[in-house]
Amino acid sequence: MSKLDELIAKLCPNGVECKPLSEIATITRGGSLQKKDFTESGVPCIHYGQIYTKYGLFTDKTFTFVSEATAIRQKKAVTGDIVMAVTSENIEDVCKCVVWLGEEDVAVSGHTAIIHHNQDAKYLAYYFHSSMFFAQKAKLAHGTKVIEVTPDKLNGVIVPVPPLEVQREIVRVLDNFTFLSAELSAELSARRKQYDFYLNSLLDLESLKPSRVMYVGDLFEIKNGLNKEKTAFGKGTPIVNFTDVYNKRYLTGDMLKGRVTLSDTEITRYEVKKGDVLFTRTSETKEDVGMSSTIIEDIPYCTFSGFVLRARPLTDLLSPKFCAYYFSTNQVRDNIVRYASFTTRATTSGPKLAKIPVPIISIEEQERVVSILDRFDILCNDLSAGIPAEIEARKKQYEYYRDKLLSFKEIKK
């Protein structure tokens, strides 16, 4: 019998009470700070967009700061509070959260819920990333272009509340899983830095010695994506979402999890084809706007979302895989950031992307470069080989045990 089994047998042999979040926590909305408020140092702050891209489940340091004068006007989280992002562009990311473990209070942006509670903070964070919580938030979420779960609705979320000793033992077990995964991730990160060096070196304009340089506007036709009501998503034909493009240099059909129900006319109008280059249209920061991914195989009836721009080739001068690598280089990223606009969010557009220079080299030379980069790509990203495969296996194991450990026999009232 494990230590956890012993604790459950001793402290809650008849089951665990499940309570609404409102009974174990108070939930308040975040403040109003914006990216323009960021400073080099000062009071630590968490912006809701960073919860998706920069933070894990827990942190004691922030990536950004605001001045004391700005911080005075903001809502703050104290040590142990959970900061949850309550708006997102998809159901998967909404309600992602991070536990603040820093010693001083942290300023928190809008589009968040600050959850102040009387439980083990890590335990709640693990629960808020479980499949059980996902099923609840899916019923509470609303919106079309932006998915939201309001802080008021979070009050009704049901949480299993075992004794604190049980919670802490669950956290200890799950922390071990995350620690092992973190070690593997650090090794993979070192490999990817090496990969990025070769990517940018091989695809530098001077290294390629192109026969000529053209521009995206000469080579592609750019179109905005599809907007549909929330009820259309979850079943139907494949759709390329923002996170697909943000996270992958290239896409195949088996990588796409999103589905949407569309008419034949909509499918025809917003289809994607092999060779299409997709760009994220908007982002929280200029540095993240215009991330790209290329469709490298035909995906029947596949469409793309409104947060994405589609660049369809007008010529056969570029191979899909070459595009996948070239449009993710630093020199292209620098051009996209240079032309992006920024108010409350960073945005790019067809006319802005049209200004990006593209080297024209022979298809044979493109294939040579691609073959080199493909080998690095397998080492760094192939889920069937090496470190990525081990990380993926650990992730599945972790998710299985997380949900198992967080499932309890419920006390019947």
Short mmCIF file of C-alpha atoms in Angstrom, two decimals:
data_model
loop_
_atom_site.label_atom_id
_atom_site.label_comp_id
_atom_site.label_asym_id
_atom_site.label_seq_id
_atom_site.Cartn_x
_atom_site.Cartn_y
_atom_site.Cartn_z
CA MET A 1 0.00 0.00 0.00
CA SER A 2 1.39 3.41 -0.97
CA LYS A 3 1.67 6.31 1.43
CA LEU A 4 -1.25 7.99 -0.37
CA ASP A 5 -3.44 4.91 0.03
CA GLU A 6 -2.59 4.84 3.72
CA LEU A 7 -3.50 8.50 4.18
CA ILE A 8 -6.81 8.08 2.34
CA ALA A 9 -7.64 4.95 4.40
CA LYS A 10 -6.83 6.84 7.59
CA LEU A 11 -8.21 10.33 6.90
CA CYS A 12 -11.07 9.87 4.45
CA PRO A 13 -12.02 6.16 4.29
CA ASN A 14 -15.63 6.93 3.40
CA GLY A 15 -14.84 9.23 0.53
CA VAL A 16 -14.06 12.88 -0.17
CA GLU A 17 -16.44 15.80 -0.05
CA CYS A 18 -16.78 17.78 -3.26
CA LYS A 19 -17.41 21.49 -2.80
CA PRO A 20 -18.17 24.48 -5.00
CA LEU A 21 -15.11 26.64 -5.45
CA SER A 22 -16.98 29.47 -3.72
CA GLU A 23 -16.84 27.52 -0.44
CA ILE A 24 -13.05 27.21 -0.41
CA ALA A 25 -11.99 30.36 -2.24
CA THR A 26 -12.77 33.96 -3.04
CA ILE A 27 -12.46 34.94 -6.67
CA THR A 28 -11.71 38.45 -7.88
CA ARG A 29 -11.01 39.88 -11.29
CA GLY A 30 -7.53 40.97 -12.30
CA GLY A 31 -6.50 44.57 -12.86
CA SER A 32 -6.04 46.73 -15.92
CA LEU A 33 -2.32 46.79 -16.66
CA GLN A 34 -1.24 46.65 -20.30
CA LYS A 35 1.94 45.74 -22.16
CA LYS A 36 2.84 49.43 -22.43
CA ASP A 37 3.07 49.51 -18.61
CA PHE A 38 5.97 47.03 -18.52
CA THR A 39 9.30 48.25 -17.11
CA GLU A 40 12.78 46.73 -16.83
CA SER A 41 12.40 46.36 -13.06
CA GLY A 42 10.02 47.22 -10.27
CA VAL A 43 6.97 45.37 -8.98
CA PRO A 44 6.56 41.88 -10.48
CA CYS A 45 3.52 41.45 -12.71
CA ILE A 46 1.77 38.63 -14.56
CA HIS A 47 -0.01 39.37 -17.84
CA TYR A 48 -2.73 36.90 -18.78
CA GLY A 49 -1.21 36.16 -22.20
CA GLN A 50 1.97 34.94 -20.53
CA ILE A 51 0.07 32.19 -18.72
CA TYR A 52 -0.41 30.41 -22.06
CA THR A 53 3.11 30.87 -23.39
CA LYS A 54 5.66 31.46 -20.62
CA TYR A 55 4.56 29.94 -17.31
CA GLY A 56 4.22 26.40 -16.05
CA LEU A 57 1.88 25.52 -13.19
CA PHE A 58 3.89 27.38 -10.53
CA THR A 59 6.30 30.30 -10.38
CA ASP A 60 8.09 32.50 -7.86
CA LYS A 61 9.48 34.89 -10.48
CA THR A 62 7.88 36.94 -13.24
CA PHE A 63 9.04 37.76 -16.74
CA THR A 64 7.83 41.36 -16.51
CA PHE A 65 7.54 44.25 -14.07
CA VAL A 66 5.64 47.50 -13.63
CA SER A 67 6.48 50.69 -11.78
CA GLU A 68 5.33 51.19 -8.19
CA ALA A 69 3.03 53.99 -9.36
CA THR A 70 1.32 51.61 -11.81
CA ALA A 71 1.23 48.75 -9.32
CA ILE A 72 -0.64 50.81 -6.73
CA ARG A 73 -3.66 50.93 -9.05
CA GLN A 74 -3.62 47.20 -9.86
CA LYS A 75 -5.19 44.11 -8.41
CA LYS A 76 -2.59 41.87 -6.78
CA ALA A 77 -2.13 38.23 -5.93
CA VAL A 78 -0.39 37.13 -2.74
CA THR A 79 1.77 34.08 -2.17
CA GLY A 80 -0.28 30.94 -2.80
CA ASP A 81 -2.94 32.64 -4.91
CA ILE A 82 -3.82 31.14 -8.28
CA VAL A 83 -3.89 33.44 -11.31
CA MET A 84 -6.17 32.04 -14.01
CA ALA A 85 -6.52 33.33 -17.58
CA VAL A 86 -10.26 33.48 -18.22
CA THR A 87 -10.24 34.44 -21.90
CA SER A 88 -8.60 32.61 -24.78
CA GLU A 89 -8.94 31.90 -28.47
CA ASN A 90 -9.87 28.26 -27.83
CA ILE A 91 -11.49 26.04 -25.23
CA GLU A 92 -8.25 24.15 -24.55
CA ASP A 93 -6.36 27.19 -23.26
CA VAL A 94 -9.08 29.08 -21.40
CA CYS A 95 -8.70 28.73 -17.60
CA LYS A 96 -5.04 27.85 -17.72
CA CYS A 97 -3.50 29.03 -14.49
CA VAL A 98 -0.31 29.57 -12.53
CA VAL A 99 0.28 29.54 -8.77
CA TRP A 100 2.16 32.58 -7.48
CA LEU A 101 4.82 31.41 -5.02
CA GLY A 102 6.90 34.61 -4.83
CA GLU A 103 7.42 36.32 -1.49
CA GLU A 104 6.03 39.72 -2.51
CA ASP A 105 2.63 40.54 -3.97
CA VAL A 106 2.37 40.36 -7.77
CA ALA A 107 0.34 42.74 -9.96
CA VAL A 108 -2.12 40.93 -12.24
CA SER A 109 -3.54 42.05 -15.59
CA GLY A 110 -7.13 41.93 -16.77
CA HIS A 111 -8.73 38.87 -18.38
CA THR A 112 -7.80 36.93 -15.26
CA ALA A 113 -9.31 35.58 -12.09
CA ILE A 114 -7.32 35.75 -8.84
CA ILE A 115 -8.27 32.75 -6.72
CA HIS A 116 -7.51 33.19 -3.02
CA HIS A 117 -8.18 29.92 -1.18
CA ASN A 118 -7.62 27.83 1.95
CA GLN A 119 -6.30 24.68 0.27
CA ASP A 120 -2.93 23.46 -1.01
CA ALA A 121 -2.22 25.78 -3.94
CA LYS A 122 -0.39 23.19 -6.03
CA TYR A 123 -3.15 20.66 -5.50
CA LEU A 124 -5.71 23.09 -6.91
CA ALA A 125 -3.45 23.96 -9.84
CA TYR A 126 -3.08 20.30 -10.74
CA TYR A 127 -6.85 19.89 -10.52
CA PHE A 128 -7.45 22.93 -12.74
CA HIS A 129 -5.46 21.19 -15.48
CA SER A 130 -7.23 17.84 -15.17
CA SER A 131 -9.76 16.30 -17.53
CA MET A 132 -12.38 16.56 -14.78
CA PHE A 133 -12.03 20.32 -14.65
CA PHE A 134 -11.91 20.53 -18.46
CA ALA A 135 -15.36 18.92 -18.63
CA GLN A 136 -16.74 21.58 -16.27
CA LYS A 137 -15.14 24.61 -17.94
CA ALA A 138 -16.38 23.44 -21.35
CA LYS A 139 -19.95 23.86 -20.06
CA LEU A 140 -19.23 27.28 -18.58
CA ALA A 141 -17.34 28.77 -21.52
CA HIS A 142 -19.03 31.13 -23.94
CA GLY A 143 -18.06 33.29 -26.90
CA THR A 144 -17.22 32.91 -30.57
CA LYS A 145 -14.07 34.81 -31.56
CA VAL A 146 -12.94 34.89 -27.92
CA ILE A 147 -13.76 32.10 -25.48
CA GLU A 148 -14.44 33.24 -21.91
CA VAL A 149 -15.27 31.76 -18.53
CA THR A 150 -16.30 34.59 -16.22
CA PRO A 151 -14.94 34.66 -12.66
CA ASP A 152 -18.53 34.56 -11.37
CA LYS A 153 -19.14 31.24 -13.12
CA LEU A 154 -15.98 29.79 -11.62
CA ASN A 155 -17.65 29.97 -8.23
CA GLY A 156 -19.83 27.03 -9.23
CA VAL A 157 -16.96 24.73 -10.24
CA ILE A 158 -16.98 21.56 -8.12
CA VAL A 159 -13.66 20.56 -6.57
CA PRO A 160 -12.85 17.39 -4.58
CA VAL A 161 -11.48 18.55 -1.21
CA PRO A 162 -9.56 15.80 0.59
CA PRO A 163 -7.69 16.58 3.83
CA LEU A 164 -4.59 18.75 3.37
CA GLU A 165 -2.26 15.83 4.16
CA VAL A 166 -3.77 13.92 1.24
CA GLN A 167 -3.51 16.96 -1.02
CA ARG A 168 0.17 17.39 -0.17
CA GLU A 169 0.98 13.75 -0.86
CA ILE A 170 -0.72 14.00 -4.26
CA VAL A 171 1.33 17.12 -4.97
CA ARG A 172 4.55 15.31 -3.96
CA VAL A 173 3.84 12.47 -6.40
CA LEU A 174 2.90 14.79 -9.26
CA ASP A 175 5.85 17.10 -8.57
CA ASN A 176 8.17 14.14 -9.14
CA PHE A 177 6.63 13.61 -12.57
CA THR A 178 7.05 17.26 -13.50
CA PHE A 179 10.65 17.34 -12.21
CA LEU A 180 11.68 14.42 -14.40
CA SER A 181 9.97 16.01 -17.39
CA ALA A 182 11.72 19.32 -16.68
CA GLU A 183 15.13 17.62 -16.84
CA LEU A 184 14.32 16.14 -20.24
CA SER A 185 12.95 19.47 -21.43
CA ALA A 186 16.19 21.23 -20.45
CA GLU A 187 18.24 18.80 -22.54
CA LEU A 188 15.85 19.21 -25.45
CA SER A 189 16.07 23.00 -25.13
CA ALA A 190 19.87 22.82 -25.57
CA ARG A 191 19.44 20.76 -28.73
CA ARG A 192 16.90 23.20 -30.11
CA LYS A 193 19.26 26.14 -29.63
CA GLN A 194 21.79 24.29 -31.74
CA TYR A 195 19.06 23.55 -34.30
CA ASP A 196 18.02 27.22 -34.45
CA PHE A 197 21.64 28.23 -35.04
CA TYR A 198 21.90 25.96 -38.09
CA LEU A 199 18.43 26.97 -39.30
CA ASN A 200 19.33 30.66 -39.34
CA SER A 201 22.82 30.06 -40.74
CA LEU A 202 21.68 27.86 -43.64
CA LEU A 203 18.77 30.13 -44.59
CA ASP A 204 20.56 33.45 -44.29
CA LEU A 205 20.26 35.43 -47.54
CA GLU A 206 24.04 35.70 -47.87
CA SER A 207 24.54 31.97 -47.32
CA LEU A 208 21.87 31.00 -49.83
CA LYS A 209 23.25 33.25 -52.61
CA PRO A 210 19.83 33.45 -54.32
CA SER A 211 19.51 34.06 -58.05
CA ARG A 212 17.05 36.83 -57.15
CA VAL A 213 14.93 38.09 -54.25
CA MET A 214 11.17 38.43 -54.50
CA TYR A 215 8.54 39.40 -51.93
CA VAL A 216 5.69 37.59 -50.25
CA GLY A 217 3.26 39.86 -52.08
CA ASP A 218 4.64 38.63 -55.42
CA LEU A 219 4.57 34.96 -54.44
CA PHE A 220 1.40 34.53 -52.37
CA GLU A 221 -2.24 35.58 -52.16
CA ILE A 222 -3.18 36.34 -48.55
CA LYS A 223 -6.65 35.79 -47.05
CA ASN A 224 -8.27 36.14 -43.62
CA GLY A 225 -9.69 33.08 -41.89
CA LEU A 226 -13.05 31.80 -40.72
CA ASN A 227 -15.17 33.07 -37.82
CA LYS A 228 -17.98 30.88 -36.47
CA GLU A 229 -20.17 30.70 -33.40
CA LYS A 230 -19.04 28.51 -30.49
CA THR A 231 -21.65 25.82 -31.21
CA ALA A 232 -20.03 25.07 -34.57
CA PHE A 233 -16.83 23.81 -32.97
CA GLY A 234 -16.03 20.40 -31.55
CA LYS A 235 -17.16 18.19 -34.43
CA GLY A 236 -17.06 18.17 -38.21
CA THR A 237 -14.11 18.77 -40.51
CA PRO A 238 -10.51 19.69 -39.52
CA ILE A 239 -9.62 23.29 -38.77
CA VAL A 240 -6.22 24.91 -38.30
CA ASN A 241 -6.35 26.97 -35.11
CA PHE A 242 -4.06 29.69 -33.78
CA THR A 243 -2.18 27.31 -31.47
CA ASP A 244 -1.50 24.88 -34.32
CA VAL A 245 0.27 27.60 -36.27
CA TYR A 246 1.97 29.08 -33.21
CA ASN A 247 3.43 25.75 -32.07
CA LYS A 248 4.37 24.00 -35.34
CA ARG A 249 6.66 24.93 -38.25
CA TYR A 250 4.64 22.66 -40.52
CA LEU A 251 1.33 20.81 -40.29
CA THR A 252 -0.08 17.47 -41.39
CA GLY A 253 -3.60 16.16 -40.96
CA ASP A 254 -2.84 14.02 -37.92
CA MET A 255 -1.55 17.07 -36.03
CA LEU A 256 -4.91 18.84 -36.14
CA LYS A 257 -7.27 18.21 -33.22
CA GLY A 258 -9.76 21.03 -33.86
CA ARG A 259 -13.02 20.34 -35.68
CA VAL A 260 -15.73 22.63 -37.01
CA THR A 261 -19.10 22.13 -38.69
CA LEU A 262 -19.32 24.09 -41.95
CA SER A 263 -21.32 24.29 -45.14
CA ASP A 264 -19.76 23.16 -48.42
CA THR A 265 -19.53 26.81 -49.46
CA GLU A 266 -17.60 27.74 -46.31
CA ILE A 267 -15.24 24.80 -46.73
CA THR A 268 -14.49 25.83 -50.31
CA ARG A 269 -13.96 29.46 -49.34
CA TYR A 270 -11.68 28.79 -46.37
CA GLU A 271 -9.93 25.57 -47.37
CA VAL A 272 -6.23 25.00 -46.93
CA LYS A 273 -4.06 23.11 -49.41
CA LYS A 274 -0.58 21.66 -49.52
CA GLY A 275 1.89 24.53 -49.83
CA ASP A 276 -0.25 27.13 -48.02
CA VAL A 277 1.70 29.15 -45.45
CA LEU A 278 -0.34 30.21 -42.43
CA PHE A 279 0.50 33.12 -40.11
CA THR A 280 -0.93 34.04 -36.71
CA ARG A 281 -2.72 37.34 -37.23
CA THR A 282 -2.66 38.72 -33.70
CA SER A 283 -0.80 38.30 -30.43
CA GLU A 284 -0.23 39.80 -27.00
CA THR A 285 3.26 40.95 -28.01
CA LYS A 286 4.98 42.02 -31.20
CA GLU A 287 7.55 39.28 -30.68
CA ASP A 288 4.88 36.58 -31.00
CA VAL A 289 2.80 37.97 -33.86
CA GLY A 290 3.02 36.44 -37.33
CA MET A 291 4.25 33.01 -36.27
CA SER A 292 4.07 30.71 -39.29
CA SER A 293 3.33 27.12 -40.24
CA THR A 294 3.15 25.48 -43.66
CA ILE A 295 0.71 22.79 -44.81
CA ILE A 296 2.96 20.03 -46.21
CA GLU A 297 0.27 17.56 -47.28
CA ASP A 298 -3.27 17.73 -48.64
CA ILE A 299 -5.83 17.60 -45.81
CA PRO A 300 -9.34 17.01 -47.19
CA TYR A 301 -11.99 19.59 -46.23
CA CYS A 302 -9.58 21.41 -43.89
CA THR A 303 -10.15 25.12 -43.12
CA PHE A 304 -8.41 27.81 -41.03
CA SER A 305 -9.59 30.05 -38.20
CA GLY A 306 -10.11 33.79 -38.06
CA PHE A 307 -7.01 34.30 -35.92
CA VAL A 308 -4.91 33.03 -38.83
CA LEU A 309 -3.93 34.41 -42.25
CA ARG A 310 -3.51 32.08 -45.23
CA ALA A 311 -0.81 32.77 -47.82
CA ARG A 312 -1.53 30.69 -50.92
CA PRO A 313 1.35 30.23 -53.42
CA LEU A 314 0.91 31.88 -56.81
CA THR A 315 3.96 30.11 -58.26
CA ASP A 316 5.80 26.79 -57.97
CA LEU A 317 9.11 28.47 -57.07
CA LEU A 318 9.05 27.38 -53.42
CA SER A 319 8.70 23.92 -51.90
CA PRO A 320 6.37 23.57 -48.87
CA LYS A 321 9.11 22.32 -46.52
CA PHE A 322 11.46 25.11 -47.57
CA CYS A 323 8.72 27.62 -46.72
CA ALA A 324 8.17 25.92 -43.36
CA TYR A 325 11.78 26.50 -42.41
CA TYR A 326 12.43 29.84 -44.11
CA PHE A 327 9.43 31.67 -42.62
CA SER A 328 10.51 30.70 -39.10
CA THR A 329 14.02 32.22 -39.40
CA ASN A 330 15.11 35.21 -37.35
CA GLN A 331 15.40 37.43 -40.43
CA VAL A 332 11.76 36.79 -41.37
CA ARG A 333 10.61 37.13 -37.76
CA ASP A 334 12.44 40.48 -37.54
CA ASN A 335 10.65 41.72 -40.68
CA ILE A 336 7.25 40.66 -39.38
CA VAL A 337 7.83 42.38 -36.04
CA ARG A 338 9.13 45.47 -37.81
CA TYR A 339 5.94 45.93 -39.83
CA ALA A 340 3.44 44.78 -37.16
CA SER A 341 1.16 47.33 -35.53
CA PHE A 342 0.45 47.49 -31.81
CA THR A 343 -2.32 49.07 -29.76
CA THR A 344 -3.73 46.79 -27.07
CA ARG A 345 -2.60 43.79 -29.16
CA ALA A 346 0.00 43.23 -31.84
CA THR A 347 -1.42 42.55 -35.30
CA THR A 348 -0.18 41.82 -38.78
CA SER A 349 -2.01 41.75 -42.10
CA GLY A 350 -1.70 40.77 -45.74
CA PRO A 351 -0.17 44.11 -46.82
CA LYS A 352 2.35 43.96 -43.98
CA LEU A 353 3.37 40.36 -44.71
CA ALA A 354 3.62 41.21 -48.43
CA LYS A 355 6.80 43.22 -47.72
CA ILE A 356 8.84 40.21 -46.53
CA PRO A 357 11.74 39.36 -48.90
CA VAL A 358 12.07 35.75 -50.08
CA PRO A 359 15.24 34.28 -51.66
CA ILE A 360 14.68 32.37 -54.89
CA ILE A 361 16.97 29.37 -55.24
CA SER A 362 16.56 26.19 -57.26
CA ILE A 363 14.23 23.45 -56.00
CA GLU A 364 17.26 21.14 -55.84
CA GLU A 365 19.08 23.54 -53.52
CA GLN A 366 15.93 23.95 -51.45
CA GLU A 367 15.73 20.18 -51.06
CA ARG A 368 19.37 20.01 -49.97
CA VAL A 369 18.79 22.58 -47.22
CA VAL A 370 15.55 20.90 -46.19
CA SER A 371 17.22 17.48 -45.88
CA ILE A 372 19.79 18.91 -43.43
CA LEU A 373 17.17 20.66 -41.34
CA ASP A 374 14.87 17.62 -41.40
CA ARG A 375 17.55 15.63 -39.59
CA PHE A 376 17.74 18.25 -36.85
CA ASP A 377 13.95 18.41 -36.76
CA ILE A 378 13.70 14.68 -36.06
CA LEU A 379 16.19 14.96 -33.21
CA CYS A 380 14.35 17.89 -31.64
CA ASN A 381 10.69 17.41 -32.47
CA ASP A 382 9.84 13.88 -33.66
CA LEU A 383 7.42 12.36 -31.14
CA SER A 384 8.39 8.86 -32.27
CA ALA A 385 12.12 9.21 -31.63
CA GLY A 386 14.64 10.39 -29.04
CA ILE A 387 13.96 12.91 -26.29
CA PRO A 388 10.64 14.18 -27.74
CA ALA A 389 9.31 10.62 -27.69
CA GLU A 390 10.38 10.17 -24.08
CA ILE A 391 8.84 13.52 -23.10
CA GLU A 392 5.59 12.58 -24.83
CA ALA A 393 5.53 9.21 -23.03
CA ARG A 394 6.15 10.93 -19.70
CA LYS A 395 3.42 13.47 -20.46
CA LYS A 396 0.86 10.74 -21.12
CA GLN A 397 1.94 8.87 -18.01
CA TYR A 398 1.70 12.07 -15.96
CA GLU A 399 -1.77 12.94 -17.31
CA TYR A 400 -3.00 9.42 -16.57
CA TYR A 401 -1.75 9.44 -12.98
CA ARG A 402 -2.81 13.05 -12.40
CA ASP A 403 -6.42 12.28 -13.30
CA LYS A 404 -6.29 9.00 -11.38
CA LEU A 405 -4.89 10.63 -8.25
CA LEU A 406 -7.45 13.44 -8.42
CA SER A 407 -10.43 11.11 -8.72
CA PHE A 408 -12.04 10.19 -5.41
CA LYS A 409 -15.00 8.30 -4.11
CA GLU A 410 -17.44 11.06 -3.26
CA ILE A 411 -19.20 11.31 0.08
CA LYS A 412 -22.92 11.16 -0.52
CA LYS A 413 -24.87 13.71 1.47
#
